[in-house]
Coordinates of C-alpha atoms in Angstrom, one line a residue:
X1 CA -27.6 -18.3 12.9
X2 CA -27.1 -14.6 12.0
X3 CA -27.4 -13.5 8.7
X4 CA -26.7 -9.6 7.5
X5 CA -27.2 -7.4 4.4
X6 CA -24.5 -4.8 3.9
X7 CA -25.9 -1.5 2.8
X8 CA -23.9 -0.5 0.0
X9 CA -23.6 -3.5 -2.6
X10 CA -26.1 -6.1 -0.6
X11 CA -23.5 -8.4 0.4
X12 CA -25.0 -11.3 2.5
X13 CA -23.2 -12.5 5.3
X14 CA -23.9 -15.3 7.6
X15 CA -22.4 -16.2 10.9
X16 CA -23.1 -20.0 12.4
X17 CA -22.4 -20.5 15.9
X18 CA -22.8 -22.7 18.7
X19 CA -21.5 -23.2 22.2
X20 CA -19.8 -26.0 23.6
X21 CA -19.3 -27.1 27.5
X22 CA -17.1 -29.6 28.4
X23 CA -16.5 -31.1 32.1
X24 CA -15.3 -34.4 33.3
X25 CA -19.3 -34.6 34.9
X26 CA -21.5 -36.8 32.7
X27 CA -25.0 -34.9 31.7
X28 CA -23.8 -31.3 32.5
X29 CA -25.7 -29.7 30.1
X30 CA -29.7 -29.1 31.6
X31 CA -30.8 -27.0 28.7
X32 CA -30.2 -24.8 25.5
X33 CA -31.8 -22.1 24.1
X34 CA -31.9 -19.6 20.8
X35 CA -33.9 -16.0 20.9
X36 CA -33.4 -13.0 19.4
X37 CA -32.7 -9.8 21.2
X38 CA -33.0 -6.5 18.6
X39 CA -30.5 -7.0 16.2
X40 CA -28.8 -10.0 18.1
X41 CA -28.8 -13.3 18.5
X42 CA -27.9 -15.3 21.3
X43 CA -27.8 -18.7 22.6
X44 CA -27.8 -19.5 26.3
X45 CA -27.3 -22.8 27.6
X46 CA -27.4 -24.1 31.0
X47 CA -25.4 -25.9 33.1
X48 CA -25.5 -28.6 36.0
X49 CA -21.9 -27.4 37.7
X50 CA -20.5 -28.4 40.7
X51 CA -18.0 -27.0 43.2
X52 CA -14.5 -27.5 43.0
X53 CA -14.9 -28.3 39.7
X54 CA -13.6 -26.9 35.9
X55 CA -15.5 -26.5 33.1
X56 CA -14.3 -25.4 29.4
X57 CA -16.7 -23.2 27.9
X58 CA -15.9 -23.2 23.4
X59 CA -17.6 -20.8 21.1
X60 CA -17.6 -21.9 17.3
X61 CA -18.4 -19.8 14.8
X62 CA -18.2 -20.0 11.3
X63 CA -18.9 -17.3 8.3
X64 CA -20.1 -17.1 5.0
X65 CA -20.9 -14.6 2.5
X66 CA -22.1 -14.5 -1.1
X67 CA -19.1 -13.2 -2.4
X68 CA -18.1 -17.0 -2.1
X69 CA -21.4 -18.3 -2.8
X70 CA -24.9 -17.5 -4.1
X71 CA -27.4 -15.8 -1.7
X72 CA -30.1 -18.5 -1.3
X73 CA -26.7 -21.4 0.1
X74 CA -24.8 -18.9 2.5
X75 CA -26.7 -20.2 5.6
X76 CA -26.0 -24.1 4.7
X77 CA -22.4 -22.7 3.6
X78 CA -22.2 -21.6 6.8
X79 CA -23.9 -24.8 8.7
X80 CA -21.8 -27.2 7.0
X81 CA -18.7 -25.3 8.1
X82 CA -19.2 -24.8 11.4
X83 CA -20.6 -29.2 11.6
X84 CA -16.9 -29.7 10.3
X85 CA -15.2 -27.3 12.3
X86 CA -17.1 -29.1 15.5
X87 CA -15.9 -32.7 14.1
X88 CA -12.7 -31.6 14.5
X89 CA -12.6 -29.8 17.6
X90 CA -11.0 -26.8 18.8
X91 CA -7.7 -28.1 19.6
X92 CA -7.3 -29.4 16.4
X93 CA -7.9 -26.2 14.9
X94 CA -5.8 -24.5 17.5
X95 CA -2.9 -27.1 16.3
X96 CA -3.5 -26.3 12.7
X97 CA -2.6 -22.7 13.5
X98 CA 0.5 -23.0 15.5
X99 CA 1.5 -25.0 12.7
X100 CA 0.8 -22.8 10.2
X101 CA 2.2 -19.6 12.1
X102 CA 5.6 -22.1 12.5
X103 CA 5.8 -22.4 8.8
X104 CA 5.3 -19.0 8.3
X105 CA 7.8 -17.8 10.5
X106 CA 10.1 -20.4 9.2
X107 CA 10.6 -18.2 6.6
X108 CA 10.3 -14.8 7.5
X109 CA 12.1 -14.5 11.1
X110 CA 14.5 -11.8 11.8
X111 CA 17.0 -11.5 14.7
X112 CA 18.8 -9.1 15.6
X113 CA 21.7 -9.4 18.2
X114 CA 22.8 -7.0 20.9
X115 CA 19.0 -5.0 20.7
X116 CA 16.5 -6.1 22.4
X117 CA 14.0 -3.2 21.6
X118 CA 14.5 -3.0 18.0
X119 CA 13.9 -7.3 18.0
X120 CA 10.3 -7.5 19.5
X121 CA 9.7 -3.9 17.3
X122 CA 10.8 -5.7 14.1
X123 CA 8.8 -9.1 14.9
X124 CA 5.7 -7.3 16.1
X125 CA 5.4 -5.4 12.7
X126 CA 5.9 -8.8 10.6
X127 CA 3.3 -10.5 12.6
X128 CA 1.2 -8.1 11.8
X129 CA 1.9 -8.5 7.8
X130 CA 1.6 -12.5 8.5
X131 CA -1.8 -12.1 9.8
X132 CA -3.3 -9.7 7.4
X133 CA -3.4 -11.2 4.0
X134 CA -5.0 -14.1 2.8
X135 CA -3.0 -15.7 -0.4
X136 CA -6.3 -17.3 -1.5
X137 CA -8.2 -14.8 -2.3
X138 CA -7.9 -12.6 -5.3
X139 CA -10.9 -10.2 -4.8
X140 CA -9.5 -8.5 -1.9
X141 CA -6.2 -6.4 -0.9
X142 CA -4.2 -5.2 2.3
X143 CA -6.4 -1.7 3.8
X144 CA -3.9 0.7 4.8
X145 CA -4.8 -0.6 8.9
X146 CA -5.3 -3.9 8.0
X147 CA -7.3 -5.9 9.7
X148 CA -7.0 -4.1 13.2
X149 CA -9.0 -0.8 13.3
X150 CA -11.4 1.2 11.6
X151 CA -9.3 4.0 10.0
X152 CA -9.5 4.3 6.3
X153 CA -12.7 2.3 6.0
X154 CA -10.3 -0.7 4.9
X155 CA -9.5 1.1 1.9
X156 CA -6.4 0.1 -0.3
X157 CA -3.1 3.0 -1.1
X158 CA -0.3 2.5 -2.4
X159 CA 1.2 1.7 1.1
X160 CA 0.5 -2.2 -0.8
X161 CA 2.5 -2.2 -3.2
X162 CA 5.4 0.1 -2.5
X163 CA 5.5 -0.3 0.9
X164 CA 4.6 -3.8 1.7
X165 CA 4.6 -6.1 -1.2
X166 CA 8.4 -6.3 -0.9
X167 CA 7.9 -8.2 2.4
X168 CA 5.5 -10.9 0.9
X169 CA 7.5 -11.6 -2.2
X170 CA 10.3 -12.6 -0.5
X171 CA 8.9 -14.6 2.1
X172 CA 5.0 -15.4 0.8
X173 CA 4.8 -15.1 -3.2
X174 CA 1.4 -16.3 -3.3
X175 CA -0.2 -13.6 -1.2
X176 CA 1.7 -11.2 -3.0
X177 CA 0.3 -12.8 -6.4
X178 CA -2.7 -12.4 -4.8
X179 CA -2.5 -9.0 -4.6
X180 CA -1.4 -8.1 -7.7
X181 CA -4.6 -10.0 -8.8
X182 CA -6.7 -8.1 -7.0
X183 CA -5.6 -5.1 -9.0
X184 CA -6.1 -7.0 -12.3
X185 CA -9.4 -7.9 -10.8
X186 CA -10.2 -4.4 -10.7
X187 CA -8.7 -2.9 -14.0
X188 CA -11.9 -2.7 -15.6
X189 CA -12.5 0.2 -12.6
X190 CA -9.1 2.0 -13.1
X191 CA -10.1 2.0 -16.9
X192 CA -13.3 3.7 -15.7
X193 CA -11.6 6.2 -13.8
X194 CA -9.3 6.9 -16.6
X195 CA -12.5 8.0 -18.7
X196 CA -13.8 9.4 -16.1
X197 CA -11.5 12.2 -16.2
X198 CA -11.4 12.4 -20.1
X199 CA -8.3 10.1 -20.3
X200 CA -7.0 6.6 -21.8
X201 CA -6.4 3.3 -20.5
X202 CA -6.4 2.8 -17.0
X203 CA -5.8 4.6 -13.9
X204 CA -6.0 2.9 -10.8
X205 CA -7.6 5.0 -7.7
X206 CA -6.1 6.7 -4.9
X207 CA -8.1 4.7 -2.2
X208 CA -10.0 1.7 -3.3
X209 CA -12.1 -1.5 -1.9
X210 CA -13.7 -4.3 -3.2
X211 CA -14.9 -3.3 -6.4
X212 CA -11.9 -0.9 -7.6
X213 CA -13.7 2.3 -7.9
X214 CA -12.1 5.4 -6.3
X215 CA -13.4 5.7 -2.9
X216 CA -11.4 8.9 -1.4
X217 CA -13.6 11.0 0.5
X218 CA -14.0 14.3 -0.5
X219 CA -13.9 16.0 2.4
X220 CA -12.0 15.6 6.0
X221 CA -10.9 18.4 8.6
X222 CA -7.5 20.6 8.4
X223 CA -5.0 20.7 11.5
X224 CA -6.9 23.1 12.7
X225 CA -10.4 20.6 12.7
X226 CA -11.9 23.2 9.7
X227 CA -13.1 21.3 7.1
X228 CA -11.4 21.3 3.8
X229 CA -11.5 19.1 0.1
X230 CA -10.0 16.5 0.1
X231 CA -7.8 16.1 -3.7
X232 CA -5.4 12.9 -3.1
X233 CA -8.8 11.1 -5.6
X234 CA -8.8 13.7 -8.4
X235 CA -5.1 14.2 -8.5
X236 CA -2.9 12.3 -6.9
X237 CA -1.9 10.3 -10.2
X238 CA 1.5 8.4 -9.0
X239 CA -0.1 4.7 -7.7
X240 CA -0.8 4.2 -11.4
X241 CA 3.0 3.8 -12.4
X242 CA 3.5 2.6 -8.5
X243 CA 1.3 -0.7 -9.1
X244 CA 3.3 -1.2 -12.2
X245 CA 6.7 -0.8 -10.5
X246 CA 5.6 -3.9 -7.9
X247 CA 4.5 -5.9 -10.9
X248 CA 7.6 -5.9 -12.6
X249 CA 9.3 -6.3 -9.0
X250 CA 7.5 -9.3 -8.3
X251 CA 8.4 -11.0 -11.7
X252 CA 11.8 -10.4 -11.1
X253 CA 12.0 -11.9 -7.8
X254 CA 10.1 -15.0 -8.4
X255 CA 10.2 -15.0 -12.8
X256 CA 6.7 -15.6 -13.0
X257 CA 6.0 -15.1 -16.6
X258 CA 2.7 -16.5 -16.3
X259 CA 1.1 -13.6 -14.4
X260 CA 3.1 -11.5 -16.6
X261 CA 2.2 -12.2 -19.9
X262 CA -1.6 -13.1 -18.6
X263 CA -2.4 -10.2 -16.2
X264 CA 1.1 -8.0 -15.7
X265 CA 1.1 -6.9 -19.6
X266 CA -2.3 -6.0 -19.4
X267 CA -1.9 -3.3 -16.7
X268 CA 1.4 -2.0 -17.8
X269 CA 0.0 -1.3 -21.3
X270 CA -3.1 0.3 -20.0
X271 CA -1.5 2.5 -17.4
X272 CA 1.0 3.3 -20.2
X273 CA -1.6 4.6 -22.6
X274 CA -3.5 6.6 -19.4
X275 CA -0.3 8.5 -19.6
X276 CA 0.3 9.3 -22.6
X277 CA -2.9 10.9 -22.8
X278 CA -2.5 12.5 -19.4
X279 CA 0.5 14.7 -20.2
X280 CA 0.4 18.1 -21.6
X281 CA 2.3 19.2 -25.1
X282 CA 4.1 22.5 -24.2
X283 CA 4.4 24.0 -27.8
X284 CA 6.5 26.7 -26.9
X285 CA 9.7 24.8 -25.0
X286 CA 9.0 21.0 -26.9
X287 CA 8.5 19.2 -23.8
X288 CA 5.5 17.4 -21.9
X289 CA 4.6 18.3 -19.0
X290 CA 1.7 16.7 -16.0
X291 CA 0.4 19.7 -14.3
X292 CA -1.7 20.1 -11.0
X293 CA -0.9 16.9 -9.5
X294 CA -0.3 15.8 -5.6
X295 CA 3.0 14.0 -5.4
X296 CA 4.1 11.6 -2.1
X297 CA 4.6 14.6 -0.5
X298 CA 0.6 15.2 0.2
X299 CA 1.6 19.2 2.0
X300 CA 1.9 20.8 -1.5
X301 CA -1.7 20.0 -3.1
X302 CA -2.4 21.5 -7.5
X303 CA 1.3 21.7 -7.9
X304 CA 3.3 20.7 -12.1
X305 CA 5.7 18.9 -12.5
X306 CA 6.3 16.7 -9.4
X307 CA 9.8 14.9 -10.3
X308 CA 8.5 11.7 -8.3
X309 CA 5.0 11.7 -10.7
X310 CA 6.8 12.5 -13.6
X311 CA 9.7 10.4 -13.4
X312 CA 7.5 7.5 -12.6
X313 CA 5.2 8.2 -15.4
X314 CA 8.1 8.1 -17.8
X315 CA 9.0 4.7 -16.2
X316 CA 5.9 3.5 -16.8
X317 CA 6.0 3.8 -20.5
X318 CA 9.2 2.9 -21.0
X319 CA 8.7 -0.2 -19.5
X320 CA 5.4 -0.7 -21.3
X321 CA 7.3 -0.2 -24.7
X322 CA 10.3 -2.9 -23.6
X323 CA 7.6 -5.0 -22.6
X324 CA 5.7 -5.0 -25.8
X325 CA 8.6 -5.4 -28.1
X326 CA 9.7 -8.6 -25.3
X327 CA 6.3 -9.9 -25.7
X328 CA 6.0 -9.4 -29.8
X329 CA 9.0 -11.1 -30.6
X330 CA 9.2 -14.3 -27.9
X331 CA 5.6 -14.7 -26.7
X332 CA 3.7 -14.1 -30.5
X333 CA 0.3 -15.7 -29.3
X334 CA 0.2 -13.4 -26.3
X335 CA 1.3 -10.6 -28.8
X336 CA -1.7 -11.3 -30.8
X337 CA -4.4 -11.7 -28.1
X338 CA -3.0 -8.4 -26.4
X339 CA -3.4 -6.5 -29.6
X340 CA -6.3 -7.6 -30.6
X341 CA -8.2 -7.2 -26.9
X342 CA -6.6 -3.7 -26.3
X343 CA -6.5 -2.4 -29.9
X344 CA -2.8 -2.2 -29.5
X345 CA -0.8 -0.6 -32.0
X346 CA 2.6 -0.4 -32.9
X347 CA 2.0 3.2 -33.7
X348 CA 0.8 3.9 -30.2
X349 CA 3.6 2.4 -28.8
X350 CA 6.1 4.4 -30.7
X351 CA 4.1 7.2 -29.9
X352 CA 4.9 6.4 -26.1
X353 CA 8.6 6.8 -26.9
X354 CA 8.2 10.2 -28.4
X355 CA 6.2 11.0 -25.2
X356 CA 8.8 9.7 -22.8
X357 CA 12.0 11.4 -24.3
X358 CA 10.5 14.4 -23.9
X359 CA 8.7 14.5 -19.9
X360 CA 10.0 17.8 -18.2
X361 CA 11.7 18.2 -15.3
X362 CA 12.3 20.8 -13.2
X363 CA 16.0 21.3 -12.5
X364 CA 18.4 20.4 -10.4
X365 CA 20.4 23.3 -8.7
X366 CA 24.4 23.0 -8.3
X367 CA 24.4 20.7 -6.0
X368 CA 22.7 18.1 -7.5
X369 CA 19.2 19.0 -5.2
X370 CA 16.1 18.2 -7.3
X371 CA 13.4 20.9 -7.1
X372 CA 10.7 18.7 -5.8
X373 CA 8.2 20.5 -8.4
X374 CA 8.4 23.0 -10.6
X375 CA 8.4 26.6 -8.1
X376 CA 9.7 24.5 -4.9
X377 CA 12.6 26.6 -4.6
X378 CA 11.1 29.9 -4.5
X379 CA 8.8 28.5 -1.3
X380 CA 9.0 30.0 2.2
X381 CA 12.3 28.2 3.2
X382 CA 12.2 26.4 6.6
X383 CA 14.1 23.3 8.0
X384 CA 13.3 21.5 11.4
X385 CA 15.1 22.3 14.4
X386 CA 13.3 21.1 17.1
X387 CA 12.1 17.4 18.0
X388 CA 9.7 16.4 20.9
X389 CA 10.7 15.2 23.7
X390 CA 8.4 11.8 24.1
X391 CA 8.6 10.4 20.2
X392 CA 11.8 12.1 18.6
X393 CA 9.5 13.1 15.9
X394 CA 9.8 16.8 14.1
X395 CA 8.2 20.0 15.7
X396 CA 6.7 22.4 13.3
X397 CA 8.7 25.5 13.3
X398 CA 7.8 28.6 14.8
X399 CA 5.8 30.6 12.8
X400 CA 4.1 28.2 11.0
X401 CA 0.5 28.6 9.6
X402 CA -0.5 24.6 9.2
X403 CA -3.6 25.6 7.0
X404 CA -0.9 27.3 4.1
X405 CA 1.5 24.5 4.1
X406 CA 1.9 25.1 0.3
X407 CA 3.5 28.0 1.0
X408 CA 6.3 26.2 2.6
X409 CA 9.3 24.3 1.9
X410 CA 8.9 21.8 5.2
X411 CA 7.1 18.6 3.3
X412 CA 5.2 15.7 4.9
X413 CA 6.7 12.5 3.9
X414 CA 10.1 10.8 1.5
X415 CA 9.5 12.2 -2.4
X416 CA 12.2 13.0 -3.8
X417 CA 14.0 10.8 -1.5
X418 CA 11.0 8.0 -2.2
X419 CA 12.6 7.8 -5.7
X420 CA 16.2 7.8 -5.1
X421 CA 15.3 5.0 -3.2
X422 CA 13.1 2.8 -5.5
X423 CA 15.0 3.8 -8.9
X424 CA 18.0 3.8 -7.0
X425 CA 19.9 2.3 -10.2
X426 CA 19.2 5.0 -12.3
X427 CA 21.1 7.6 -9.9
X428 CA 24.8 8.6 -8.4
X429 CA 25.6 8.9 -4.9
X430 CA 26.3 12.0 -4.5
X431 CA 22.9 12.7 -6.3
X432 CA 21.3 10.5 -3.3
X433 CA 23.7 12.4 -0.8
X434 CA 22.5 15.7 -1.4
X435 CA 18.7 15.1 -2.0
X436 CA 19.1 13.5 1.4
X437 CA 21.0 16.2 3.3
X438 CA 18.8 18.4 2.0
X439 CA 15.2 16.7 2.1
X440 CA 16.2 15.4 5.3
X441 CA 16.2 18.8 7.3
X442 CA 12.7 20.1 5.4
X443 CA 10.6 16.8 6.4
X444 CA 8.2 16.6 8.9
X445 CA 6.7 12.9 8.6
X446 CA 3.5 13.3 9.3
X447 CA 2.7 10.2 7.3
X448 CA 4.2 7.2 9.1
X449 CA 5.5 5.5 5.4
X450 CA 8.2 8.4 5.8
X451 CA 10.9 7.2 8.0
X452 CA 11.8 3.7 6.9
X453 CA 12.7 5.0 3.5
X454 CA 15.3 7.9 5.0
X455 CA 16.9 5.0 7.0
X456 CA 17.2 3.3 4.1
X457 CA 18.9 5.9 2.1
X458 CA 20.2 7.4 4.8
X459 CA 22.4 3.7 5.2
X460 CA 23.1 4.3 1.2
X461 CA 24.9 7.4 2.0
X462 CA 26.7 6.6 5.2
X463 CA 24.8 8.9 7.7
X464 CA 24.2 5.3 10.1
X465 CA 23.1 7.0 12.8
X466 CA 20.0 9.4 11.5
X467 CA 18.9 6.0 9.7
X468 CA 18.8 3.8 13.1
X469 CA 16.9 6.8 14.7
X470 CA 14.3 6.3 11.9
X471 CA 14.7 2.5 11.8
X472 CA 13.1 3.1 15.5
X473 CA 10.8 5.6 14.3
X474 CA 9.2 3.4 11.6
X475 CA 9.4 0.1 13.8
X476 CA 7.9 1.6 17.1
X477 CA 4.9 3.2 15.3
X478 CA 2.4 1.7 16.8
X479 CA 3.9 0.4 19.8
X480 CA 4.8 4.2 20.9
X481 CA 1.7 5.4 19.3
X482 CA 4.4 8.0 17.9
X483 CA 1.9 9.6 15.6
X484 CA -0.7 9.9 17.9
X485 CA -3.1 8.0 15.8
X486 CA -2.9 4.1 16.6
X487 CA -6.3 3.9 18.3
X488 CA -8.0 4.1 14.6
X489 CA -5.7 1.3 13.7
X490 CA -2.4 -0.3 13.2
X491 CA 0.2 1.7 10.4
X492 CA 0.5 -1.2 7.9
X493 CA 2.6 0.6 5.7
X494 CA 5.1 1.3 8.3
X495 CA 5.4 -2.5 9.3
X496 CA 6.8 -3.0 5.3
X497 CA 8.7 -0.2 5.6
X498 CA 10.1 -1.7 9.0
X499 CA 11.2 -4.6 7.3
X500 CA 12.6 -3.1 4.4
X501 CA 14.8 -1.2 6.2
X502 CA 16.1 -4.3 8.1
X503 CA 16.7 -6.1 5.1
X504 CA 17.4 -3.5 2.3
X505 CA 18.3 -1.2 5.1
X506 CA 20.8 -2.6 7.9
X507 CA 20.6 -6.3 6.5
X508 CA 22.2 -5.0 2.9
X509 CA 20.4 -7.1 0.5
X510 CA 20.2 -5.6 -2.8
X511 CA 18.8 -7.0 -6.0
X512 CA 20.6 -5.9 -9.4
X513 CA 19.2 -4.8 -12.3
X514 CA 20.0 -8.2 -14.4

């Protein structure tokens, strides 16, 4: 037995093991022993073996933490585990898997016909997503690598809910509750974060573990290895309104008004009043405005106005004044407990509607092209040109300095295209043509959530063969290693993005606004 303190909030964690040796030879074990070695260990056992003969060597181990239960019973949580798991022996448990993984897969199986390549891609990345969350427990989320490297420190994005939520409420509603709940869980942190920064309500952080506090680092090295601040924590504000937009995806898709009106209500509000008091009352031209912000697109860092940011905010209130007017006149005992707990008013509420018909946005010019952020168009103008020869991935143009890339029109990943894509109801065609033509030639993705959501819109607006080049892109990820980092771990993101662009993509499932 192996028990462990972590260093930050004094976790304990204890590991119960034992070996087993199994042989047709009667009496095969000669001895056992335990010692410990440093920080180790280890159990060696001896054996009487004979020539020509096989032996099965089984390791059981079994973990338990105080998360789950109190400090002084995580070693007999742990013991009485692993005496079970022994009682029923490995092949049991190996049996209970496949069947398990069979079930699974059951349900969330794709094939594709006449592509071999693009078949094991697209089943790789949903094994991945199988094995990653567990629908029991509500305390934890997906980490942006999963469960398969070190990269990120296993903190949580939005890569969860925009990119891979989608995949588990369509084929595992319960993790994806589960999720969701873990962001309930942690409200009472977003809500500190919000005051943190001199705001209201809630706003949830940028990168985030176990206990919901904002865990971005605040510094990390340029393209260039310099080192150089790190803003995506202070201002990158959009996964508030993006945790909101997966709630009220997931109630849609399954029309479970229980974790609506009991959890989903409670965030939506909240987020709703951090932005209202987040915005900024430009006297002079009547409009509010949400300056110095990071949108999707993480090149251009302290810019105003981001459409994506803005447009999202907006949502977010508009939905949190629907959903309070839903909730007041069918649900009036859930009216009264969420007034009463959050000081809810009908007065604030309105206020959010003033607020929301008046958001800026920067223009669009004649052909329909939104200016990504207020000043985009008068950047350094560039477009790519020039692919590599091994990935297919953009070059950087000549003449690029990659330490001023707010100087520049190239940007890393889907923004404007990010929202034509997940409000796609709310614009026209040639709306989504043009952003795409345009975005598409000024985007470098450097961030591997990028190409899955330019296949998708790219199928929207007919250009079929740019979108199964990125339909390759986002699926071989981490199979071609195609952005150089999968050694740190896999590109969860990317494998939701894979399979929404097979499904929502190429497979041409859409779900209506009713």
């Amino acid at each position: 037995y192996l028990e462990v303190n972590t260093k930050e909030n004094r976790y304990t964690a204890g590991f119960a093991s034992t070996l087993r040796v199994c042989g047709s030879d009667k009496n095969i074990e000669l001895r056992r022993k335990a010692s410990a070695l440093g920080d180790k260990v280890v159990q060696t056992v001896e054996i009487n073996g004979k020539q020509g003969k096989a032996y099965t060597i089984e390791k059981y181990v079994a973990v338990s933490t105080s998360r789950d239960t109190s400090k002084d019973s995580v070693q007999k949580s742990a013991d009485d585990e692993l005496a079970s798991f022994i009682n029923r022996g490995m092949d049991d448990e190996f049996k209970n898997s496949i069947d398990n993984l069979d079930k699974m897969w059951s349900v969330s199986n794709i094939c594709i016909s006449g592509d071999e390549k693009a078949q094991k891609a697209i089943r790789f990345n949903i094994y991945l997503m199988l094995s990653s969350v567990n629908p029991d427990d509500e305390k934890v989320s997906l980490g942006a690598k999963g469960l398969h490297g070190e990269g990120y420190n296993g903190h949580v994005f939005w890569d969860n809910e925009i990119f891979n939520l989608p995949f588990y409420i369509y084929s595992n509603p319960k993790a994806a509750r589960s999720m969701l709940l873990y962001r309930y869980n942690t409200l009472d942190a977003a809500r500190e974060n919000a005051r943190a920064g001199g705001y209201r309500g809630a706003r949830y952080p940028w990168e985030s573990a176990d206990t919901g506090r904002e865990e971005t680092p605040r510094w990390g090295l340029d393209y260039k290895g310099n080192p150089v601040r790190i803003w995506t924590g202070d201002i990158e504000y959009h996964i508030t309104s993006d945790i909101v937009y997966a709630i009220l995806q997931y109630v849609r898709a399954t029309g479970d008004m229980d974790f609506l009106l009991n959890y989903g209500a409670e965030i939506t509000f909240e987020t709703s009043r951090f932005w209202a008091s987040r915005v900024e009352y430009n006297r002079e031209s009547d409009r509010y405005e949400i300056n110095d912000v990071i949108g999707p697109d993480e090149f251009h860092e302290h810019i105003n106005n981001n459409v994506f940011t803005n447009y999202m905010a907006r949502w977010n209130m508009q939905r949190g004044i629907e959903l309070f007017s839903m909730i007041k006149d069918l649900y009036p005992e859930h009216y009264g407990r969420l007034s009463k707990k959050l000081n809810l008013t009908r007065d604030e509420v309105e206020g959010w509607k003033g607020i929301a018909s008046k958001i800026f946005f920067p223009h669009q010019n004649d052909d329909l092209v939104f200016e990504q952020f207020e000043g985009y168009f008068n950047l350094k103008d560039y477009v790519v040109t020039e692919y590599d020869d091994v990935n297919n991935m953009p070059v950087f143009p000549r003449g690029i300095d990659r330490v001023k890339l707010n100087d520049y029109t190239l940007i890393k990943q889907a923004d404007i295209v990010m929202l034509l894509y997940i409000l796609g109801e709310e614009f026209s065609l040639k709306t989504k043509k043009n952003n795409f033509e345009y975005y598409e030639r000024r985007t470098m993705h450097k961030s591997s959530l990028s190409p899955s959501i330019y296949c998708i819109l790219g199928l929207v607006v007919g250009n079929y063969k740019k979108s199964y080049e990125y339909l390759m892109r986002t699926a071989m990820v981490d199979l071609d290693d195609n952005q150089g980092n999968t050694s740190r771990g896999v590109h969860m993101a990317s494998t939701g993005g894979t399979w929404q662009a097979a499904v929502f993509g190429f497979g041409g499932v859409s779900i209506n606004s009713e």
